[in-house]
Coordinates of C-alpha atoms in Angstrom, one line a residue:
M24 CA 106.4 81.1 124.1
F25 CA 106.2 83.8 121.2
C26 CA 109.9 83.6 120.0
V27 CA 111.1 82.2 116.9
K28 CA 115.0 82.3 116.7
T29 CA 117.8 79.9 115.9
V30 CA 119.4 81.0 119.2
P31 CA 118.0 80.0 122.7
A32 CA 114.5 81.4 123.1
P33 CA 113.8 84.1 125.7
T34 CA 111.4 83.4 128.6
W35 CA 107.7 83.7 128.5
A36 CA 107.9 86.9 130.6
N37 CA 110.4 88.4 128.1
A38 CA 108.0 87.7 125.3
V39 CA 105.0 89.1 127.1
N40 CA 107.2 92.4 127.7
H41 CA 107.7 92.6 124.0
F42 CA 104.0 92.4 123.3
R43 CA 103.3 94.9 126.1
R44 CA 105.5 97.4 124.5
L45 CA 103.7 96.9 121.2
L46 CA 100.1 96.6 122.5
S47 CA 99.4 98.1 125.8
N48 CA 97.9 101.4 126.7
R49 CA 96.2 101.5 123.2
R50 CA 99.4 102.9 121.8
L51 CA 99.2 103.0 117.9
R52 CA 102.9 102.7 117.4
S53 CA 104.6 102.7 114.2
I54 CA 105.6 99.5 112.5
V55 CA 108.8 100.9 111.6
T56 CA 111.3 100.9 114.7
S57 CA 112.9 104.0 115.9
S58 CA 116.3 102.7 114.6
S59 CA 114.9 102.6 111.1
T60 CA 113.2 106.0 111.5
N61 CA 116.5 107.6 112.6
R62 CA 118.6 106.4 109.8
P63 CA 116.8 107.3 106.5
E64 CA 119.2 109.6 104.9
K65 CA 121.9 107.1 103.9
A66 CA 119.5 104.6 102.5
D67 CA 117.5 107.2 100.8
H68 CA 120.5 108.9 99.3
A69 CA 121.6 105.6 97.9
R70 CA 118.4 104.9 96.3
T71 CA 118.0 108.5 95.0
R72 CA 121.4 108.3 93.4
S73 CA 120.8 105.0 91.9
G74 CA 117.5 106.2 90.6
V75 CA 119.2 109.3 88.9
Q76 CA 121.7 106.9 87.3
R77 CA 119.1 104.4 86.0
A78 CA 116.7 107.0 84.8
S79 CA 119.6 108.8 83.0
A80 CA 120.6 105.6 81.3
L81 CA 117.0 105.0 80.1
L82 CA 116.6 108.5 78.9
Q83 CA 119.9 108.9 77.0
S84 CA 121.7 107.2 74.3
P85 CA 124.9 105.3 74.9
G86 CA 127.0 108.0 73.4
E87 CA 125.7 110.4 75.9
C88 CA 126.5 108.4 79.1
G89 CA 129.8 110.1 79.8
K90 CA 128.1 113.6 79.5
A91 CA 125.3 112.4 81.7
E92 CA 127.8 111.2 84.4
K93 CA 129.2 114.8 84.4
D94 CA 125.9 116.4 84.5
R95 CA 124.9 114.5 87.6
N96 CA 127.6 116.2 89.5
I97 CA 126.4 119.7 88.5
S98 CA 125.1 121.7 91.6
S99 CA 121.3 122.3 92.0
S100 CA 121.5 125.9 91.0
A101 CA 123.1 125.1 87.7
A102 CA 120.8 122.1 86.9
N103 CA 118.0 124.3 85.5
Q104 CA 117.2 122.9 81.9
F105 CA 113.9 124.7 82.6
S106 CA 113.1 127.1 85.5
V107 CA 110.3 129.2 86.8
D108 CA 110.6 132.8 88.2
F109 CA 108.4 133.2 91.2
E110 CA 109.4 136.9 91.7
R111 CA 107.5 138.5 88.8
G112 CA 104.3 139.8 90.2
Q113 CA 103.1 141.2 86.9
E114 CA 103.2 137.8 85.3
A115 CA 101.8 136.1 88.4
Y116 CA 98.7 138.3 88.6
R117 CA 97.8 138.7 84.8
S118 CA 94.6 136.7 85.6
K119 CA 93.6 139.3 88.3
D120 CA 91.9 142.8 88.0
S121 CA 93.0 145.4 90.5
L122 CA 90.0 144.9 92.8
E123 CA 90.9 141.2 93.0
L124 CA 94.4 142.2 94.1
L125 CA 93.1 144.6 96.7
R126 CA 90.7 142.1 98.2
S127 CA 93.5 139.5 98.5
L128 CA 95.6 142.0 100.4
V129 CA 92.7 142.8 102.8
V130 CA 91.9 139.2 103.4
F131 CA 95.5 138.0 103.9
K132 CA 95.9 140.9 106.5
L133 CA 92.8 140.1 108.5
C134 CA 93.6 136.2 108.5
S135 CA 97.0 137.2 110.1
Y136 CA 95.2 138.4 113.2
D137 CA 94.8 135.5 115.8
F138 CA 91.9 137.2 117.5
L139 CA 89.8 137.3 114.3
V140 CA 90.8 133.7 113.3
D141 CA 90.2 132.2 116.7
N142 CA 86.6 133.9 117.0
N143 CA 85.7 133.8 113.3
K144 CA 82.5 131.7 113.9
E145 CA 81.3 134.2 116.6
I146 CA 82.2 137.2 114.3
M147 CA 80.3 135.8 111.3
D148 CA 77.2 134.9 113.5
L149 CA 77.2 138.6 114.7
G150 CA 77.6 139.8 111.2
K151 CA 74.6 137.9 110.1
K152 CA 72.4 139.3 112.9
I153 CA 73.6 143.0 112.2
L154 CA 73.6 142.9 108.3
G155 CA 70.8 140.3 107.7
Q156 CA 71.5 137.2 105.7
K157 CA 71.3 138.9 102.2
V158 CA 73.6 141.7 102.9
F159 CA 76.1 139.5 104.8
D160 CA 76.1 137.0 101.9
Q161 CA 77.1 139.8 99.6
F162 CA 79.7 141.1 101.9
M163 CA 81.3 137.5 102.1
K164 CA 81.3 137.2 98.3
M165 CA 83.2 140.5 98.2
T166 CA 85.7 139.3 100.9
F167 CA 86.5 135.8 102.2
Y168 CA 84.1 133.8 100.2
G169 CA 85.1 135.6 97.0
Q170 CA 88.7 134.9 97.9
F171 CA 88.7 131.3 98.7
V172 CA 85.3 129.9 96.9
A173 CA 84.6 129.6 93.4
G174 CA 80.8 130.1 93.5
E175 CA 77.5 128.7 94.6
D176 CA 76.9 125.8 92.0
H177 CA 78.5 124.2 88.9
I178 CA 77.1 126.8 86.6
S179 CA 78.4 129.8 88.6
I180 CA 81.9 128.5 88.9
K181 CA 82.5 128.1 85.1
P182 CA 83.8 131.6 84.5
L183 CA 86.5 131.4 87.1
I184 CA 87.4 127.8 85.8
Q185 CA 87.6 128.9 82.4
K186 CA 89.7 132.1 83.2
N187 CA 92.1 130.1 85.2
Q188 CA 92.5 127.5 82.3
A189 CA 93.1 130.4 79.9
F190 CA 96.3 131.3 82.2
G191 CA 97.4 127.6 82.4
V192 CA 95.8 126.5 85.8
G193 CA 93.3 123.8 85.9
C194 CA 91.0 122.7 88.9
V195 CA 90.4 120.2 91.6
L196 CA 86.7 120.5 92.3
D197 CA 85.5 120.1 95.7
Y198 CA 81.8 120.7 96.9
S199 CA 82.6 122.2 100.2
V200 CA 79.3 122.0 102.1
E201 CA 80.1 120.9 105.6
E202 CA 77.8 120.3 108.6
D203 CA 78.1 123.0 111.1
I204 CA 76.7 121.3 114.3
S205 CA 77.5 121.3 118.0
Q206 CA 79.3 118.5 119.8
N207 CA 76.2 117.4 121.6
E208 CA 74.3 117.1 118.2
A209 CA 77.5 115.1 116.7
Q210 CA 77.4 112.7 119.5
Q211 CA 73.4 112.1 119.2
K212 CA 73.8 111.6 115.3
E213 CA 76.6 109.0 115.7
M214 CA 74.6 107.1 118.5
D215 CA 71.4 107.2 116.4
S216 CA 73.3 105.8 113.4
F217 CA 73.7 102.5 115.2
I218 CA 69.9 102.0 114.9
S219 CA 70.0 102.3 111.1
A220 CA 73.1 100.1 110.8
V221 CA 71.4 97.0 112.0
G222 CA 67.6 97.9 111.8
N223 CA 65.2 99.8 114.0
G224 CA 64.2 98.1 117.1
S225 CA 66.9 95.3 116.9
I226 CA 69.5 97.1 119.2
G227 CA 69.1 98.5 122.5
K228 CA 70.0 102.0 123.9
D229 CA 72.5 100.6 126.2
Y230 CA 74.3 98.8 123.6
R231 CA 74.3 101.9 121.3
E232 CA 75.8 104.0 124.0
K233 CA 78.4 101.4 124.9
N234 CA 79.5 101.2 121.4
Y235 CA 79.5 104.9 120.8
E236 CA 81.7 105.6 124.0
A237 CA 84.2 102.8 122.8
G238 CA 84.4 104.7 119.6
K239 CA 84.9 107.9 121.1
Q240 CA 87.5 106.7 123.6
L241 CA 89.5 105.5 120.5
G242 CA 89.5 109.1 119.2
D243 CA 86.2 109.6 117.2
S244 CA 85.6 112.9 119.2
Q245 CA 85.2 116.3 117.6
D246 CA 86.0 118.3 120.6
E247 CA 87.9 121.3 119.7
V248 CA 88.6 120.0 116.2
I249 CA 89.8 123.0 114.0
G250 CA 91.5 121.1 111.2
A251 CA 89.1 118.2 110.6
C252 CA 86.0 117.9 108.5
T253 CA 84.5 114.5 109.4
Y254 CA 81.2 113.5 108.2
F255 CA 78.7 112.3 110.8
H256 CA 76.9 109.1 110.0
A257 CA 73.3 109.5 110.2
D258 CA 72.3 106.4 108.2
E259 CA 73.1 104.6 105.0
A260 CA 70.6 106.8 103.0
K261 CA 72.8 109.9 104.1
C262 CA 75.9 108.1 102.7
D263 CA 74.0 107.6 99.4
Q264 CA 73.1 111.2 99.3
H265 CA 76.7 112.1 99.8
M266 CA 77.6 109.8 96.9
E267 CA 75.1 111.6 94.6
T268 CA 76.7 115.0 95.6
F269 CA 80.1 113.7 94.8
M270 CA 78.9 112.4 91.5
K271 CA 77.6 115.8 90.5
C272 CA 80.8 117.4 91.5
I273 CA 82.6 114.8 89.2
K274 CA 80.4 115.5 86.3
S275 CA 80.7 119.3 86.9
S276 CA 84.5 118.8 86.7
G277 CA 84.2 116.9 83.5
E278 CA 82.0 119.6 81.9
S279 CA 84.1 122.5 83.0
S280 CA 87.7 121.3 82.2
M281 CA 89.7 118.8 80.4
N282 CA 91.8 116.3 82.7
G283 CA 90.3 117.7 85.8
F284 CA 90.3 116.3 89.3
S285 CA 87.5 115.8 91.8
A286 CA 88.0 115.4 95.6
I287 CA 86.0 113.2 98.0
K288 CA 86.1 112.1 101.6
M289 CA 85.8 108.6 102.7
T290 CA 84.0 109.5 105.9
A291 CA 81.1 110.7 103.8
L292 CA 80.7 107.2 102.3
G293 CA 80.4 105.0 105.2
R294 CA 80.4 105.0 109.1
P295 CA 83.5 106.8 110.5
Q296 CA 83.3 104.6 113.6
L297 CA 83.6 101.5 111.3
L298 CA 86.6 103.0 109.4
L299 CA 88.2 103.6 112.9
Q300 CA 87.5 99.9 113.8
F301 CA 88.8 98.5 110.6
S302 CA 91.9 100.7 111.1
E303 CA 92.4 99.1 114.3
V304 CA 92.4 95.7 112.7
L305 CA 95.0 96.8 110.2
L306 CA 97.2 98.2 112.7
K307 CA 97.1 95.3 115.1
W308 CA 98.0 92.9 112.2
Q309 CA 100.9 95.0 111.1
R310 CA 102.3 95.3 114.6
F311 CA 102.2 91.5 115.0
F312 CA 104.3 91.2 111.6
T313 CA 106.8 93.6 113.1
F314 CA 107.1 91.7 116.2
L315 CA 107.5 88.4 114.5
A316 CA 110.2 89.9 112.2
S317 CA 112.0 91.4 115.2
Q318 CA 112.0 87.7 116.8
Q319 CA 113.6 86.4 113.6
G320 CA 116.4 89.0 113.9
R321 CA 115.0 91.6 111.4
D322 CA 114.2 94.5 113.6
G323 CA 115.7 97.8 112.7
M324 CA 115.2 97.5 109.0
E325 CA 113.0 99.4 106.6
A326 CA 109.4 97.9 106.4
L327 CA 110.0 96.2 103.1
E328 CA 113.3 94.7 104.1
Q329 CA 111.8 92.8 106.9
K330 CA 110.9 89.1 106.2
L331 CA 109.3 86.3 107.9
E332 CA 110.9 82.8 107.3
L333 CA 107.8 80.6 106.7
T334 CA 109.1 77.5 108.4
Q335 CA 110.0 79.3 111.5
L336 CA 106.4 81.1 111.4
Q337 CA 104.6 77.8 111.1
E338 CA 106.4 76.2 114.0
L339 CA 105.4 79.1 116.2
M340 CA 102.0 79.0 115.2
I341 CA 101.8 75.3 116.0
R342 CA 103.2 75.7 119.4
L343 CA 100.7 78.5 120.1
G344 CA 98.0 75.9 119.4
T345 CA 96.7 77.2 116.0
K346 CA 95.9 74.7 113.3
A347 CA 96.1 77.1 110.4
D348 CA 98.6 76.3 107.7
F349 CA 100.4 79.7 107.2
Q350 CA 103.1 78.0 105.1
D351 CA 100.8 76.5 102.6
C352 CA 98.8 79.7 102.2
L353 CA 101.5 82.1 102.1
S354 CA 104.1 80.2 100.2
G355 CA 102.0 80.3 97.1
K356 CA 102.0 84.2 97.2
K357 CA 105.9 84.3 96.9
G358 CA 106.7 80.9 95.3
E359 CA 107.9 78.2 97.4
S360 CA 111.5 78.7 96.3
T361 CA 111.8 81.9 98.4
G362 CA 110.6 80.5 101.8
C363 CA 109.9 83.9 103.0
I364 CA 107.2 86.6 103.0
D365 CA 107.3 90.3 103.6
I366 CA 104.7 92.9 105.0
L367 CA 102.8 93.2 101.8
D368 CA 102.3 89.4 101.6
W369 CA 101.2 89.5 105.4
I370 CA 98.6 92.4 104.7
S371 CA 97.2 90.5 101.8
L372 CA 95.7 88.0 104.3
I373 CA 93.2 90.7 105.2
D374 CA 91.7 90.6 101.6
E375 CA 90.9 87.0 102.4
R376 CA 89.4 87.6 105.9
V377 CA 86.1 86.1 105.0
R378 CA 87.4 83.0 103.4
T379 CA 90.4 82.3 105.9
P380 CA 89.6 83.9 109.2
D381 CA 91.4 81.0 111.0
L382 CA 94.7 82.5 109.8
L383 CA 94.1 86.0 111.6
F384 CA 95.2 85.8 115.2
V385 CA 97.0 88.5 117.1
P386 CA 98.5 88.4 120.7
N387 CA 96.4 89.2 123.8
V388 CA 98.9 90.4 126.3
K389 CA 96.7 90.0 129.4
L390 CA 96.0 86.4 128.6
G391 CA 99.4 85.5 127.1
E392 CA 97.9 83.8 124.1
L393 CA 96.5 84.5 120.6
E394 CA 93.0 85.6 120.0
P395 CA 91.0 86.1 116.7
L396 CA 91.9 89.3 115.1
L397 CA 88.3 89.8 113.8
Q398 CA 86.4 88.9 116.9
N399 CA 84.8 92.2 117.2
F400 CA 84.4 92.7 113.6
T401 CA 80.7 91.4 112.8
A402 CA 79.2 90.4 109.7
E403 CA 77.2 93.5 109.6
D404 CA 80.4 95.4 109.8
E405 CA 81.9 93.5 106.8
N406 CA 78.6 94.4 104.9
Q407 CA 78.8 98.0 105.7
L408 CA 82.5 98.2 104.5
K409 CA 81.4 96.3 101.2
R410 CA 78.8 99.1 100.8
T411 CA 81.4 101.8 101.4
L412 CA 83.5 100.2 98.6
Q413 CA 80.5 100.0 96.3
R414 CA 80.0 103.6 96.7
L415 CA 83.7 104.2 95.9
D416 CA 83.3 102.0 92.8
V417 CA 80.3 104.0 91.6
L418 CA 82.4 107.2 92.0
A419 CA 85.4 105.8 90.2
K420 CA 83.3 104.6 87.4
C421 CA 81.6 108.1 87.1
A422 CA 85.2 109.6 87.0
L423 CA 86.4 107.4 84.4
E424 CA 83.3 108.0 82.2
N425 CA 83.7 111.7 82.6
G426 CA 87.6 111.9 82.0
V427 CA 88.1 113.0 85.6
R428 CA 90.7 111.9 88.1
L429 CA 89.3 111.0 91.6
M430 CA 91.3 112.3 94.5
V431 CA 90.5 110.7 97.9
D432 CA 91.4 113.0 100.6
A433 CA 93.5 112.0 103.7
E434 CA 91.8 112.3 107.1
Q435 CA 92.7 111.6 110.7
T436 CA 95.3 109.0 111.6
Y437 CA 92.7 106.8 113.3
F438 CA 90.7 106.6 110.1
Q439 CA 93.6 106.7 107.6
P440 CA 94.7 102.9 107.6
A441 CA 91.1 101.9 106.5
I442 CA 90.8 104.8 104.0
S443 CA 94.3 103.9 102.4
K444 CA 93.2 100.3 102.1
L445 CA 89.9 100.9 100.6
T446 CA 91.7 103.4 98.2
L447 CA 94.2 100.8 97.2
D448 CA 91.5 98.2 96.4
L449 CA 89.9 100.9 94.1
Q450 CA 93.4 101.6 92.5
R451 CA 93.8 97.9 91.7
I452 CA 90.7 98.1 89.5
Y453 CA 90.8 101.5 87.9
N454 CA 94.5 102.3 87.6
R455 CA 95.4 99.5 85.3
E456 CA 95.8 101.4 82.1
R457 CA 96.4 104.9 83.6
P458 CA 96.1 106.7 87.0
V459 CA 92.4 107.5 87.7
V460 CA 92.2 107.1 91.6
F461 CA 94.9 109.2 93.5
N462 CA 95.6 108.4 97.3
T463 CA 96.6 111.1 99.5
Y464 CA 99.7 110.9 101.8
Q465 CA 100.3 113.3 104.8
C466 CA 103.8 114.0 105.2
Y467 CA 103.7 115.3 108.7
L468 CA 103.2 111.7 109.9
K469 CA 106.3 109.7 111.0
E470 CA 105.1 106.8 108.9
A471 CA 104.6 108.7 105.6
Y472 CA 107.8 107.3 103.9
K473 CA 106.9 103.9 104.9
N474 CA 103.4 104.1 103.6
V475 CA 104.6 105.6 100.2
T476 CA 107.3 103.0 99.5
M477 CA 105.0 100.0 100.6
D478 CA 102.2 101.2 98.2
I479 CA 104.6 101.8 95.4
E480 CA 106.1 98.3 95.8
L481 CA 102.5 96.9 95.8
S482 CA 101.5 98.7 92.6
K483 CA 104.7 97.3 90.9
R484 CA 103.9 93.8 92.0
E485 CA 100.4 93.8 90.9
G486 CA 100.7 95.8 87.7
W487 CA 98.8 98.9 88.4
C488 CA 99.6 102.7 88.2
F489 CA 100.6 104.3 91.5
A490 CA 99.0 107.8 91.9
A491 CA 99.5 109.9 94.9
K492 CA 98.9 113.4 96.3
L493 CA 101.6 114.6 98.6
V494 CA 100.5 117.0 101.4
R495 CA 102.1 118.3 104.7
G496 CA 98.9 117.6 106.6
A497 CA 95.8 119.4 108.1
Y498 CA 95.1 117.7 111.3
M499 CA 98.3 118.4 113.4
Y500 CA 96.9 120.1 116.4
Q501 CA 94.0 117.6 116.8
E502 CA 96.3 114.6 116.4
R503 CA 98.7 115.8 119.0
E504 CA 96.0 116.7 121.4
R505 CA 94.4 113.2 121.1
A506 CA 97.9 111.6 121.5
K507 CA 98.3 113.5 124.7
E508 CA 94.9 112.8 126.0
L509 CA 95.1 109.0 125.2
Q510 CA 98.8 108.7 126.2
Y511 CA 100.2 107.2 123.1
E512 CA 103.2 108.2 120.9
D513 CA 102.6 111.3 118.9
P514 CA 102.3 110.3 115.2
I515 CA 103.3 113.7 114.0
N516 CA 106.9 114.8 113.2
P517 CA 108.2 117.0 115.9
D518 CA 108.6 120.2 113.9
Y519 CA 108.0 121.9 110.4
E520 CA 111.6 121.2 109.3
S521 CA 111.3 117.5 109.9
T522 CA 108.0 117.5 108.0
S523 CA 109.6 119.2 105.2
R524 CA 112.4 116.6 105.1
M525 CA 109.8 113.9 105.1
Y526 CA 107.9 115.6 102.3
H527 CA 111.0 115.8 100.1
R528 CA 112.1 112.2 100.9
C529 CA 108.8 110.9 99.9
L530 CA 108.7 113.1 96.8
R531 CA 112.2 112.0 95.7
Y532 CA 111.1 108.4 95.9
V533 CA 108.1 108.9 93.8
L534 CA 109.8 111.0 91.3
D535 CA 112.6 108.2 90.9
E536 CA 109.8 105.8 90.4
I537 CA 108.2 107.9 87.7
A538 CA 111.5 108.2 85.9
L539 CA 112.2 104.6 86.0
N540 CA 108.8 103.3 84.4
R541 CA 106.6 106.4 83.5
K542 CA 103.6 104.8 85.1
A543 CA 103.3 106.6 88.3
N544 CA 101.8 110.1 88.9
V545 CA 102.2 112.5 91.7
M546 CA 100.6 115.9 92.7
V547 CA 102.9 118.2 94.6
A548 CA 100.2 119.8 96.8
S549 CA 102.2 122.4 98.6
H550 CA 102.4 126.4 99.1
N551 CA 106.1 126.1 100.0
E552 CA 108.1 127.8 97.4
D553 CA 111.2 125.8 98.4
T554 CA 109.3 122.5 98.0
I555 CA 108.3 123.6 94.4
K556 CA 111.8 124.6 93.6
H557 CA 113.1 121.3 95.0
T558 CA 110.6 119.4 92.8
L559 CA 111.8 121.4 89.6
I560 CA 115.3 120.7 90.1
R561 CA 114.7 117.0 90.8
M562 CA 112.6 116.9 87.6
N563 CA 115.6 118.3 85.8
E564 CA 117.9 115.8 87.1
L565 CA 115.7 112.9 86.2
G566 CA 114.8 114.3 82.7
L567 CA 111.0 114.6 83.6
L568 CA 109.5 116.9 81.2
P569 CA 106.4 119.1 82.0
T570 CA 104.7 117.9 78.8
E571 CA 104.6 114.3 80.0
N572 CA 101.9 115.2 82.5
K573 CA 103.3 112.9 85.2
V574 CA 104.0 115.5 87.8
F575 CA 101.3 117.9 88.9
F576 CA 101.4 120.8 91.2
G577 CA 98.4 122.0 93.5
Q578 CA 97.5 124.9 95.7
L579 CA 94.2 126.1 97.2
L580 CA 92.1 128.7 95.3
G581 CA 93.0 132.3 96.5
M582 CA 96.5 131.3 97.9
C583 CA 100.0 131.3 96.3
D584 CA 98.9 132.7 92.9
Q585 CA 102.6 133.7 92.6
I586 CA 103.4 130.0 92.5
S587 CA 100.4 128.6 90.6
F588 CA 100.2 131.0 87.6
P589 CA 104.0 131.1 86.7
L590 CA 104.1 127.3 86.8
G591 CA 101.0 127.0 84.5
Q592 CA 102.3 129.8 82.1
A593 CA 105.8 127.9 82.0
G594 CA 103.9 124.7 80.8
F595 CA 103.6 122.7 84.0
S596 CA 100.5 120.8 85.0
V597 CA 99.1 123.0 87.8
Y598 CA 95.8 122.9 89.6
K599 CA 93.9 125.0 92.1
Y600 CA 91.7 123.2 94.7
V601 CA 88.5 124.7 93.9
P602 CA 85.7 124.7 96.6
Y603 CA 82.1 125.6 95.7
G604 CA 78.7 125.8 97.3
P605 CA 76.1 128.2 98.7
V606 CA 77.4 130.9 100.8
S607 CA 75.7 130.0 104.0
E608 CA 76.6 126.3 103.7
V609 CA 80.1 126.9 103.0
M610 CA 80.6 129.0 106.1
P611 CA 82.0 126.0 108.2
Y612 CA 84.5 125.3 105.5
L613 CA 85.7 128.9 105.5
S614 CA 86.0 128.8 109.3
R615 CA 88.0 125.6 109.2
R616 CA 90.3 126.9 106.4
A617 CA 90.9 130.2 108.3
Q618 CA 92.2 128.2 111.4
E619 CA 94.1 125.6 109.2
N620 CA 96.2 128.1 107.4
R621 CA 96.7 130.7 110.2
G622 CA 100.4 130.0 110.2
F623 CA 100.7 130.4 106.4
M624 CA 98.6 133.5 106.3
K625 CA 100.7 135.1 109.1
G626 CA 103.9 134.2 107.2
A627 CA 102.6 135.3 103.8
Q628 CA 104.8 138.3 103.7
K629 CA 106.3 137.7 100.2
E630 CA 102.9 137.4 98.7
R631 CA 101.6 140.4 100.2
E632 CA 104.7 142.4 99.0
L633 CA 104.2 141.0 95.4
L634 CA 100.5 142.2 95.5
W635 CA 101.5 145.7 96.8
K636 CA 104.2 145.9 94.2
E637 CA 101.8 145.0 91.3
L638 CA 99.1 147.4 92.5
K639 CA 101.6 150.2 92.7
R640 CA 102.8 149.4 89.2
R641 CA 99.4 149.4 87.8
L642 CA 98.7 152.9 89.5
L643 CA 101.9 154.5 88.3
S644 CA 101.6 153.0 84.7
G645 CA 97.9 154.0 84.5
E646 CA 96.7 150.4 84.4
L647 CA 94.7 150.5 87.6
L648 CA 91.5 149.7 85.6
Y649 CA 93.4 146.6 84.1
R650 CA 91.0 143.8 83.1
P651 CA 92.3 140.3 82.2
V652 CA 91.9 139.2 78.5
Y653 CA 91.5 135.7 77.6

């Protein structure tokens, strides 16, 4: 039986029912149980308060301790050692001439109409037919392209980057050329890629179709995707080409600015279906740990609080017929004196999967026994995964040589476990002295807090610098549709308010960590003014100064200038996410952004009011022809 308790063991049927709840129906369930998910506030509040106290003790002399204790009780509104005013349009738009302000007003208004957003691709195609490519490109540069895209190449974007820098705002460069292809073309490309993966002629059509359909059922489908940009895997040469493109972007960032960022997508550097398959391996292994922990009476705890007692674990494995010595392998990781391991020790076995495959077994509910975790993970899959990591390594070295920080974008949940794992492998190497590689955490996911806390703990154990970008997330509609179609638990928080609570909870945890050891970095990538104010208040409480360059802020180019520029002018490290590329090739990016940000555009009333106010001020004061000087 699969039960390890000091109390009488349940029947085999009960154990199988436990496994069915975890593994059946292809449900990608959280490794944190509902009881732990529903009780975060008390534990988080305790840690937050403790973090403030310890940070204050580190930052102040003993004679100031009494005053610090008093200061900690001051309300948020009074805790402003430094503050930023987001209501002053004149200061916010000093970098913009009047035509740019007018363009912003027009574009924001047009983006607030659902009909235009829903049919933007058809409208743009019609515009090209009527106007011709050349006139259409010029029209786009005067409107949507000019608002959200910096230029066509690394040379043409330099004036905008230099202007933003002069007004205190840096850049995160992103070469935003995306493939604009139909669903049928996408399917054919992915199917054809199976040939190049193992060599022409060595694999049959039936096998390719079977594997493609399996990947599609797991969710690798581009039907009605509006918030996703997934690269389609043509062959390994195409991945190398994407790598070269990213390298050019990194070098452009290094040439254009000091301490810049460059963004990359993992699905461009390896087969997306392989990332999906590796994600499944990681998830199954984590779920098995959670089940074993629950059998030892440790369910309902936070992820890092769950422990496995090694003696009981080994007894279970022997009864199941495995000969692997878990106790010997894992005791060395924590020291024989502890006799227990946690989820991080358990996951570390995946790193040794080639050397110790006999340790990696997971339950098969139908057979009622354990089966090899990697039985469907071939040697060729392992080689492709290594090639993906090699491409990442080349990009990280390039970033290090050019003084640029590398930001790995988050993608869909069914890719994300593999993406995060490969990013952590990269951080182990390049974040030893300072943060070079940044991982991205999507806080609209129910597991965001668990992922952040686990990765911070891992960085502390292994001695490297944690670096993260926190976003709310861009794939909500697609994720929910997929969960509904495949009948598994929705991985997304139920509403915007719960997502904001998750965002702030993750942010507080990271800020506490920065205050305690000054090694971690975080980019607060948000257009939400309340989140920005929450961050400033928390930085005040923890004594985190803008000049330390530990906390960064990020917004998209062309959006929320009333947040970005006041922050930059106040001395904070703030960056614009700056896309660039040829007009015709960036159209898919613009189409996607329009639909991703429809809610924000419809609700951007304050930004439109500030823009109108500044335009009227310039008209009445005779400054309508104002040109920024820098």
